Short mmCIF file of C-alpha atoms in Angstrom, two decimals:
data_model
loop_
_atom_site.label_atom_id
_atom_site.label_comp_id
_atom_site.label_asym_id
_atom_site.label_seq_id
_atom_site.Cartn_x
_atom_site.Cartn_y
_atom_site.Cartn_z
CA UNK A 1 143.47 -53.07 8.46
CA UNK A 2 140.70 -51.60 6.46
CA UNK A 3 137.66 -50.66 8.47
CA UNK A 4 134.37 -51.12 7.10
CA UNK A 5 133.54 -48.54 4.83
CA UNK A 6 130.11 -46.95 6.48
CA UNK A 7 131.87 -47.07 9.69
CA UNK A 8 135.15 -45.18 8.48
CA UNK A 9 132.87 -42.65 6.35
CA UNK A 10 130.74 -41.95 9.52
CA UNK A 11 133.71 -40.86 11.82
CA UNK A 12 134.87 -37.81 10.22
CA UNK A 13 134.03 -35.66 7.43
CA UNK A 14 135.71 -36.33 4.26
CA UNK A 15 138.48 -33.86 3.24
CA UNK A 16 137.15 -33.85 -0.38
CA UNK A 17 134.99 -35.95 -2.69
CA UNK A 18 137.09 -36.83 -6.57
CA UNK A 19 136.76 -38.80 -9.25
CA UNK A 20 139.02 -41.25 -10.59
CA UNK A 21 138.04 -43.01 -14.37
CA UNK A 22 139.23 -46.42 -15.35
CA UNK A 23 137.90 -47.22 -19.18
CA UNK A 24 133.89 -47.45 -18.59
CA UNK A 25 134.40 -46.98 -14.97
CA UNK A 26 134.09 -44.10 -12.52
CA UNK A 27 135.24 -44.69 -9.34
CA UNK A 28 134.13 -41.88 -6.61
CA UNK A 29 136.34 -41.46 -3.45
CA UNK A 30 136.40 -39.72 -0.67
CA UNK A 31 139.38 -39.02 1.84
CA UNK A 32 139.56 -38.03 5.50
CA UNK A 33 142.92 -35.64 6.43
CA UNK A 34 144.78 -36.74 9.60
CA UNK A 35 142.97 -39.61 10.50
CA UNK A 36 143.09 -41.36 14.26
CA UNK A 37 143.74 -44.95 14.49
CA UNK A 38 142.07 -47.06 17.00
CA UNK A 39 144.62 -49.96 19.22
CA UNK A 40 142.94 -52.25 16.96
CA UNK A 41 143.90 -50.88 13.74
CA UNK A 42 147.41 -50.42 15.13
CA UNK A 43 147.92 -54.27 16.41
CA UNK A 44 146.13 -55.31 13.08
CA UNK A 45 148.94 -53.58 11.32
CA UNK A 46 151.40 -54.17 13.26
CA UNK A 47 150.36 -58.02 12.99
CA UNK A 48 150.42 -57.61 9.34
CA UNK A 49 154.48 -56.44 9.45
CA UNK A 50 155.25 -59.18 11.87
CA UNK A 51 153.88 -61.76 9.01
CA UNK A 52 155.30 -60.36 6.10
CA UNK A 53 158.61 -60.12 7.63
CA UNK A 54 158.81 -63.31 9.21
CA UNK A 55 160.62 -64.83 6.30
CA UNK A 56 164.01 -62.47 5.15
CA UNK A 57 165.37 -62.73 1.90
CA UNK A 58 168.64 -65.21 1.41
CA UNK A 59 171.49 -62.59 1.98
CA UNK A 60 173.13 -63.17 -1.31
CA UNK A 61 170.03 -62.52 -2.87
CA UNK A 62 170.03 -59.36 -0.70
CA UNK A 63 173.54 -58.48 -2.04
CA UNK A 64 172.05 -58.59 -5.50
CA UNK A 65 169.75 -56.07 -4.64
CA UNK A 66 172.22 -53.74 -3.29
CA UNK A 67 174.85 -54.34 -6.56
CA UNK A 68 172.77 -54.23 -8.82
CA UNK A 69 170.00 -51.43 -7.29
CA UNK A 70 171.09 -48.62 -10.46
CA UNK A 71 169.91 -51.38 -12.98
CA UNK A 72 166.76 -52.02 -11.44
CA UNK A 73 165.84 -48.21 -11.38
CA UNK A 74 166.90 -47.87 -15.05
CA UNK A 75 164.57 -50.61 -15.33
CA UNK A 76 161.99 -48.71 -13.73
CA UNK A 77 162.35 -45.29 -15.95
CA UNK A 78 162.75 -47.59 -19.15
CA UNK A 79 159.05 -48.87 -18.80
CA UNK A 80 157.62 -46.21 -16.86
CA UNK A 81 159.51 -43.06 -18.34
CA UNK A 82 157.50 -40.36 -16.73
CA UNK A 83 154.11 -41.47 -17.23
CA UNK A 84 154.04 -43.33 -13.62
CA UNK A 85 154.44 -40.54 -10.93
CA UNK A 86 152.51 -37.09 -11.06
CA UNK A 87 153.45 -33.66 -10.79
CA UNK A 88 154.02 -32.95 -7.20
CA UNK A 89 152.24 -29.79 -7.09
CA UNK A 90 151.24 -30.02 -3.62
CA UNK A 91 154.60 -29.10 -2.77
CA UNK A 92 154.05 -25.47 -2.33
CA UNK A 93 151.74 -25.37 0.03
CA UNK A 94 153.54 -28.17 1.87
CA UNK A 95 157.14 -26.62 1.44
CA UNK A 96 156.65 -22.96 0.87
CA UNK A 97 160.18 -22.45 1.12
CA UNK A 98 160.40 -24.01 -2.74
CA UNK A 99 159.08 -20.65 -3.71
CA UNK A 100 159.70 -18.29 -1.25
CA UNK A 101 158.08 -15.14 -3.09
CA UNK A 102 155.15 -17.22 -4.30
CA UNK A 103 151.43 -15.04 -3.77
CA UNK A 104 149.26 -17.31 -1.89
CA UNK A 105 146.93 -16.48 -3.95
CA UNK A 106 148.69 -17.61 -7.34
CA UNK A 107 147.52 -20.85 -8.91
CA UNK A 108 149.19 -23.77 -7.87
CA UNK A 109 151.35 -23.64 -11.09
CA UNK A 110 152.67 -20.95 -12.92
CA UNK A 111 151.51 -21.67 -16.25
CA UNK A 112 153.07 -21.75 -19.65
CA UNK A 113 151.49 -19.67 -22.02
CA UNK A 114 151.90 -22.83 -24.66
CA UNK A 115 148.29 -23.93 -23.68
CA UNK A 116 147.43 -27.24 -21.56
CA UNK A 117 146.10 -30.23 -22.25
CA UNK A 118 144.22 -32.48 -19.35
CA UNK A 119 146.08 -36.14 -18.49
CA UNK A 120 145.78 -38.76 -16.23
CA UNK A 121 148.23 -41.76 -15.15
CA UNK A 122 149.11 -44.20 -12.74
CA UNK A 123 149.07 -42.03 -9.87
CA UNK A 124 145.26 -42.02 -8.86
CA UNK A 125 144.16 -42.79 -5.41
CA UNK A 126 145.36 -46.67 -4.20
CA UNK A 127 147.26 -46.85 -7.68
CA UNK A 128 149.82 -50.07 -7.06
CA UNK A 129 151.99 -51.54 -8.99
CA UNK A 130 154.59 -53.83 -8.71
CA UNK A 131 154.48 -52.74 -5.23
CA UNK A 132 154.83 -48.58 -5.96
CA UNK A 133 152.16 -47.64 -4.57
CA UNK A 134 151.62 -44.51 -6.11
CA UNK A 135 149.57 -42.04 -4.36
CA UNK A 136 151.94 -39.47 -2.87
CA UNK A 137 149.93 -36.08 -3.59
CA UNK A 138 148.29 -33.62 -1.00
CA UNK A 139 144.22 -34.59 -0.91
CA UNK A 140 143.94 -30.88 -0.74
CA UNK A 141 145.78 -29.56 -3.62
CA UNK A 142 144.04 -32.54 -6.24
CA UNK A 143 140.53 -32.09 -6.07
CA UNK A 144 140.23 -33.09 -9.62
CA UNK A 145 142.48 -36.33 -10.57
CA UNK A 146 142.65 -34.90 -13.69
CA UNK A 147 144.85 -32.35 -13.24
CA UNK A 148 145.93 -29.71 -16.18
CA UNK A 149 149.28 -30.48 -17.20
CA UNK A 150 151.16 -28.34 -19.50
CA UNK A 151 152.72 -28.68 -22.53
CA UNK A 152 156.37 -28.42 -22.93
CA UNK A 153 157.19 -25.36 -23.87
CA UNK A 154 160.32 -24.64 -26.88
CA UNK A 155 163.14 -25.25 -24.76
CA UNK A 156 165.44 -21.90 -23.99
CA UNK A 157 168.79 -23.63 -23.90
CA UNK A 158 170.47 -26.55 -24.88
CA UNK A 159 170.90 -29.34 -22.89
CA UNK A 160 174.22 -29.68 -19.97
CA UNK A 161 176.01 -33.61 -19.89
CA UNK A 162 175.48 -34.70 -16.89
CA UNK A 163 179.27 -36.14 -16.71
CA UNK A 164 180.50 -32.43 -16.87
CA UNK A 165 180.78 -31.92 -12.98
CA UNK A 166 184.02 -30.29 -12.79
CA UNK A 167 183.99 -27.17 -11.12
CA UNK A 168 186.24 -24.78 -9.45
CA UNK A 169 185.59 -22.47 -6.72
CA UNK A 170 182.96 -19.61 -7.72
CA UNK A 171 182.85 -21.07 -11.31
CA UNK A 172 180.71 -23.93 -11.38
CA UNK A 173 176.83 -24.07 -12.65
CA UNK A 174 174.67 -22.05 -10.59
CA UNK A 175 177.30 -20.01 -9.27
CA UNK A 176 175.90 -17.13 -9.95
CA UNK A 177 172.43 -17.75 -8.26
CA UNK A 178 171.37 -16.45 -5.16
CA UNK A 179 168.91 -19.06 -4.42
CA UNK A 180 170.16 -23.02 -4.58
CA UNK A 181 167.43 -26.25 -4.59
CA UNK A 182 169.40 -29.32 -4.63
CA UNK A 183 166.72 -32.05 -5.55
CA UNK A 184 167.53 -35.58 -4.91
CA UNK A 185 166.11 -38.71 -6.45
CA UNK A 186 164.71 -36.30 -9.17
CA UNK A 187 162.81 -39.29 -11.36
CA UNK A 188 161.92 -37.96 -14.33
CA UNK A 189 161.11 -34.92 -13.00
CA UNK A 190 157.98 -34.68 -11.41
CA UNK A 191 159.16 -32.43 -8.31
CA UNK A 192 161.44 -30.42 -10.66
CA UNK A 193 159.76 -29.09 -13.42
CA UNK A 194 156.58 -27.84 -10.83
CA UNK A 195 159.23 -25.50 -9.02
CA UNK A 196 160.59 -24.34 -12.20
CA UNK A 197 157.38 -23.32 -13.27
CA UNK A 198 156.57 -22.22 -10.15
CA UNK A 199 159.21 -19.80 -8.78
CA UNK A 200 160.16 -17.13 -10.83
CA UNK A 201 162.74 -15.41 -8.75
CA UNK A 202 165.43 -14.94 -11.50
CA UNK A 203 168.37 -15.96 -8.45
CA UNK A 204 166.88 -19.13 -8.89
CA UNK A 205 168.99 -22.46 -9.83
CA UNK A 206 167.44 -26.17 -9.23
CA UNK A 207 169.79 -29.00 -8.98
CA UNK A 208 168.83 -32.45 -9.41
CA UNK A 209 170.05 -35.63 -9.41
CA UNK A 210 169.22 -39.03 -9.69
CA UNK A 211 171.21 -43.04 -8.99
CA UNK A 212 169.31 -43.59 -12.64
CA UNK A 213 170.82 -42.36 -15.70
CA UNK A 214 167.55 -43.11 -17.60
CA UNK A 215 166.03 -40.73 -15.25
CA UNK A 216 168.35 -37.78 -15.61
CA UNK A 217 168.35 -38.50 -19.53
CA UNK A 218 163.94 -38.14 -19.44
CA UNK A 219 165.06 -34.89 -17.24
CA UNK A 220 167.48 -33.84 -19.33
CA UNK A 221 165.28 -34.45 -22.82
CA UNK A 222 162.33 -32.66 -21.42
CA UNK A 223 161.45 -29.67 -23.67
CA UNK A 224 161.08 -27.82 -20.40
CA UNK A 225 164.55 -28.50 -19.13
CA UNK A 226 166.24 -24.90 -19.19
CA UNK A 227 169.89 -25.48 -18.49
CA UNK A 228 169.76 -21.55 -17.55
CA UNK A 229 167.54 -22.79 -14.43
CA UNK A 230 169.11 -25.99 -14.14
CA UNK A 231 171.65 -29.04 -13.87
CA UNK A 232 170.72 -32.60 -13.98
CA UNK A 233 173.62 -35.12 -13.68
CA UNK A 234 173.96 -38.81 -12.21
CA UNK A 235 174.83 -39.52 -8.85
CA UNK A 236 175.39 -42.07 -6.56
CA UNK A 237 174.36 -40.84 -2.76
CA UNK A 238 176.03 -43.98 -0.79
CA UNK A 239 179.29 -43.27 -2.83
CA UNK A 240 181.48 -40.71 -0.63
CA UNK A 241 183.72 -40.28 -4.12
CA UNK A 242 180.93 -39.60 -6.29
CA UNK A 243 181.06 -35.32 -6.78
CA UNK A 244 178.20 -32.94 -6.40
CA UNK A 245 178.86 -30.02 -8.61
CA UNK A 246 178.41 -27.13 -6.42
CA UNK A 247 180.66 -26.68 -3.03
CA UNK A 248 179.87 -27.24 0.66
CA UNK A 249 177.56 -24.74 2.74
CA UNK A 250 176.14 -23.41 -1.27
CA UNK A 251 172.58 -25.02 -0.69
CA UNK A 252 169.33 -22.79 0.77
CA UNK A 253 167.35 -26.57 0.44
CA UNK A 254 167.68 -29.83 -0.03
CA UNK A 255 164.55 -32.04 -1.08
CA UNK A 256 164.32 -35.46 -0.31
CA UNK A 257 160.57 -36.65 -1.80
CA UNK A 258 160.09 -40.65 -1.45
CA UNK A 259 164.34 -41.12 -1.94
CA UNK A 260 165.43 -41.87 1.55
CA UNK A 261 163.44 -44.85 2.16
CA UNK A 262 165.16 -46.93 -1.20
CA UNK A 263 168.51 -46.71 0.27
CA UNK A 264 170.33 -49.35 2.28
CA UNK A 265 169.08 -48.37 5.81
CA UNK A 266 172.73 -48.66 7.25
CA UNK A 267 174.27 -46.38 4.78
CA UNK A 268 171.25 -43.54 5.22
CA UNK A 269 173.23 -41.34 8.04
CA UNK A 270 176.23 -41.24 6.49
CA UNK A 271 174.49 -39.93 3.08
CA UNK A 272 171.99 -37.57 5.84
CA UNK A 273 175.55 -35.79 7.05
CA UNK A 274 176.89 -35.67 3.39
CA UNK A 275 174.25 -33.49 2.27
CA UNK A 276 173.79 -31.38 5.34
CA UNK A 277 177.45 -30.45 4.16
CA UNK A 278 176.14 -29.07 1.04
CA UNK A 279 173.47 -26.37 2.93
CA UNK A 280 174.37 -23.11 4.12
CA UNK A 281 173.88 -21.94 7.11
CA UNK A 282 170.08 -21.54 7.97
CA UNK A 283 169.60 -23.97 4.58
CA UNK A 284 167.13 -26.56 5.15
CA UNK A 285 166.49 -29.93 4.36
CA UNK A 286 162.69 -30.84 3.32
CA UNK A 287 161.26 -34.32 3.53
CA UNK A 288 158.19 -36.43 2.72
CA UNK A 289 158.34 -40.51 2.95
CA UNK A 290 157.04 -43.21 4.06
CA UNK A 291 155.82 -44.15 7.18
CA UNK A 292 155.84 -47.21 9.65
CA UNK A 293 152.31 -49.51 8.47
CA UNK A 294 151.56 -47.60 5.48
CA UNK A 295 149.64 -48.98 2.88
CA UNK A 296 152.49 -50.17 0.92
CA UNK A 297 153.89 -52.00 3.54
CA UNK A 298 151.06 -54.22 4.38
CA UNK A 299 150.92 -55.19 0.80
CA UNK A 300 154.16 -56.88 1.33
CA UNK A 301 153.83 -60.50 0.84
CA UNK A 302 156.37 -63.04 2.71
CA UNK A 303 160.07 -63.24 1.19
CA UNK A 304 160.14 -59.59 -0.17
CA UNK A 305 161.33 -58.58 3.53
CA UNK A 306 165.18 -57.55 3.47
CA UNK A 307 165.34 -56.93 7.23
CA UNK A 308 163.26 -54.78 9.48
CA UNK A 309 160.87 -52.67 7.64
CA UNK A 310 162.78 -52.71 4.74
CA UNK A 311 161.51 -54.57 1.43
CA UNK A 312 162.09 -55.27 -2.37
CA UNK A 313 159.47 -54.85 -4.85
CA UNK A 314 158.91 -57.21 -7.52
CA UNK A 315 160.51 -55.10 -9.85
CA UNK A 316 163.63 -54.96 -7.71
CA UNK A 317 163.61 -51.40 -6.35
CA UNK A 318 163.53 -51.09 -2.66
CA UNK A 319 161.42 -49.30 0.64
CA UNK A 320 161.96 -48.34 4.16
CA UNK A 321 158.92 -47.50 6.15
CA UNK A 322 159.97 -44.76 8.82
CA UNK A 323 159.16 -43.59 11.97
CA UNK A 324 159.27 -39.86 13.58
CA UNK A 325 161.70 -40.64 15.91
CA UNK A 326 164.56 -42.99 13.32
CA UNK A 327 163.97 -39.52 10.84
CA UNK A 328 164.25 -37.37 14.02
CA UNK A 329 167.80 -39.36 15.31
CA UNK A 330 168.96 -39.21 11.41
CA UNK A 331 169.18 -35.40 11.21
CA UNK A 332 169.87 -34.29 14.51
CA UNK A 333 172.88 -36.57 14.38
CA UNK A 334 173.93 -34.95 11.06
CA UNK A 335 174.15 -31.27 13.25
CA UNK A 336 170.64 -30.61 11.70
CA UNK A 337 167.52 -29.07 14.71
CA UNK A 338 164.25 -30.19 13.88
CA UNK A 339 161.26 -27.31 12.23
CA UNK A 340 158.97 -29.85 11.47
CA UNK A 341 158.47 -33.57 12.17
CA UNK A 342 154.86 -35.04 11.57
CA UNK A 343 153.18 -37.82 10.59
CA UNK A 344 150.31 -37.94 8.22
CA UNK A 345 147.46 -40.46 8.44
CA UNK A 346 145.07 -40.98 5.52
CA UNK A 347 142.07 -42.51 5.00
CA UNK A 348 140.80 -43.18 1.05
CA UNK A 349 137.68 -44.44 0.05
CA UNK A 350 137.19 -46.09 -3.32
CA UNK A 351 133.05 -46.63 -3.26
CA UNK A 352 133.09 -47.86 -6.59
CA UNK A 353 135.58 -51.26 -5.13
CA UNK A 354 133.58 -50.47 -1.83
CA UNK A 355 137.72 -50.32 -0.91
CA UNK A 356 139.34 -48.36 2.70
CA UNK A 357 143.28 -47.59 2.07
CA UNK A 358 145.18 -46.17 5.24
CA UNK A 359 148.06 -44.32 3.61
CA UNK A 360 150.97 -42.87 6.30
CA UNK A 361 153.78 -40.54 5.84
CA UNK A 362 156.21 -38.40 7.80
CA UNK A 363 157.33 -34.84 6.43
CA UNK A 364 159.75 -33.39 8.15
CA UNK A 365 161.80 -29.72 7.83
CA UNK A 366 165.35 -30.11 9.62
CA UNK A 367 167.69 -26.47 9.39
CA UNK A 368 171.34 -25.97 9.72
CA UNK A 369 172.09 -23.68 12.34
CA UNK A 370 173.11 -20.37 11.53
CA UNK A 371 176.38 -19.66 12.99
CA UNK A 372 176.28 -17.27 15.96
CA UNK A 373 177.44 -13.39 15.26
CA UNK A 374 181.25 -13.13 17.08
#
């Protein structure tokens, strides 16, 4: 799967040259943007997913996974709180629906006048771990790994329980908005808190929600959490019963970043129709996972296959590795017509390891149609 490293580096010019450190290391790397794979590369890989898969999990074991997959997240947040994933600030140029009356020529965050302080984690180029394998971030909008992050700022409001869901019609958080982000698989909050900071229409309200309640609690704790801006609470997506706290056809977007692919793949049209419910007409739904033969997928070792192209992790949590056309047949079978459906191909070079990773992942942008004028 990985090409030799001369060869790969001579095919196309590299996107960007960054530095990653390690302690007494420095690791340069250079990536290529929408990279081409030969019919080699593609049999090699798809050679790889044959072998890893060949052996499925027991299905009581399987079971387990599915029972028990709330725990294992917790798990997850518990060791990880939100030192694992980075701040998703790519998503703006990406998804420049997230902030609609953004200047191009703004910085990528709107900053906090607090001051900033420079911090690195897990989420460098090829980070794995326990089979997360980290590196979701635009090449283009982290030119420097280590990224200014800011520090939380005195927090405006206290915080909302996320148990309080009740609503009624017109009086229910966020009513009163005129703009509506419904985030889902929030984490602790690494897509949230950049489009907080980031759009400062005032109409503005961000959901977000999350199967973990450790997550929403790191959400909901974060000095930056304004409940004026925003409502974390708990939520189970496969559970039909399980309320959303705003009504049907109230949502201009939906964001689904890396959450998709960890649920059951039988149960992921029914939960693609329940949320294109939630969007108003002309609302969107926004997507970035992962695709078929990614890196993370060839990791895979035998018996962590669930069925195909689906896998646990070794800390329990699981993927799905997607094509264009399964994410195409999804949505257009919730009522949803396809903006944008592409697959990105990346090529990473870690000279110091003398290392190739092939990363791949789909984005897609799927509207609700606007209803026609009588």
């Amino acid at each position: 799967m990985a090409a030799p490293m001369e060869a790969a580096a001579g095919k196309r010019r590299p996107f960007g040259t960054r530095f990653l450190t390690e302690p007494g290391r420095l690791f340069q790397h250079n990536a290529w943007d929408n990279v081409e794979w030969s019919e080699e590369q593609e049999a090699n890989a798809r050679s790889k997913v044959q072998e890893n898969s060949s052996q499925l999990l027991p299905q009581d074991k399987q079971e387990e996974y599915e029972v028990n997959a709330n725990r294992f997240w917790d798990e997850f947040y518990k060791i990880h709180e939100n030192g694992f994933f980075k701040d998703r600030h790519w998503l703006f140029t990406e998804f420049p629906e997230l902030a609609p009356n953004r200047n191009p020529s703004q910085n990528e965050v709107s900053r906090c006048k607090c001051g900033y302080k420079e911090e690195s984690n897990n989420e460098g180029l090829g980070s794995c771990e326990n089979g997360h394998c980290s590196l979701e971030n635009r090449t283009e909008n982290q030119s420097n790994l280590m990224e200014s992050k800011p520090r939380f700022c005195p927090q405006q409001s206290g915080n909302q329980k996320h148990s309080d869901l009740n609503r009624s019609d017109g009086d229910y958080p966020g009513s009163s908005a005129t703009y509506r982000i419904l985030e889902v698989g929030c984490g602790a909050g690494n897509t949230v808190f950049p489009i907080l900071q980031t759009n400062n229409d005032p109409g503005l309200f961000v959901y977000c929600c999350d199967f973990s309640t450790v997550a929403v609690d790191l959400v909901q704790t974060n000095a930056e959490y304004d409940s004026l801006r925003c409502f974390a609470f708990v939520h189970d997506l496969c559970n039909d019963q399980s309320p959303f706290p705003m009504p049907e056809e109230s949502l201009d977007i939906v964001i689904l970043i890396f959450v998709l692919s960890a649920i059951l793949p039988e149960k992921m049209q029914r939960v693609v129709k329940r949320l294109s419910r939630l969007l108003k007409p002309g609302g969107m739904i926004l997507l970035r996972d992962y695709g078929r033969y990614d890196l993370a997928q060839l990791r895979f070792k035998k018996g962590q296959c669930l069925s195909d192209n689906f896998y646990v992790r070794g800390d329990g949590t699981r993927v799905y590795f997607f094509t264009q056309d399964e994410l195409d047949d999804l949505f257009t079978a919730a009522g949803l017509e396809k903006i944008q459906n592409l697959v990105d191909r990346r090529l990473q070079v870690n000279r110091g390891k003398q290392m190739t990773m092939y990363r791949v992942w789909i984005q897609c942008k799927y509207r609700k149609a606007v209803a026609p004028h009588p």
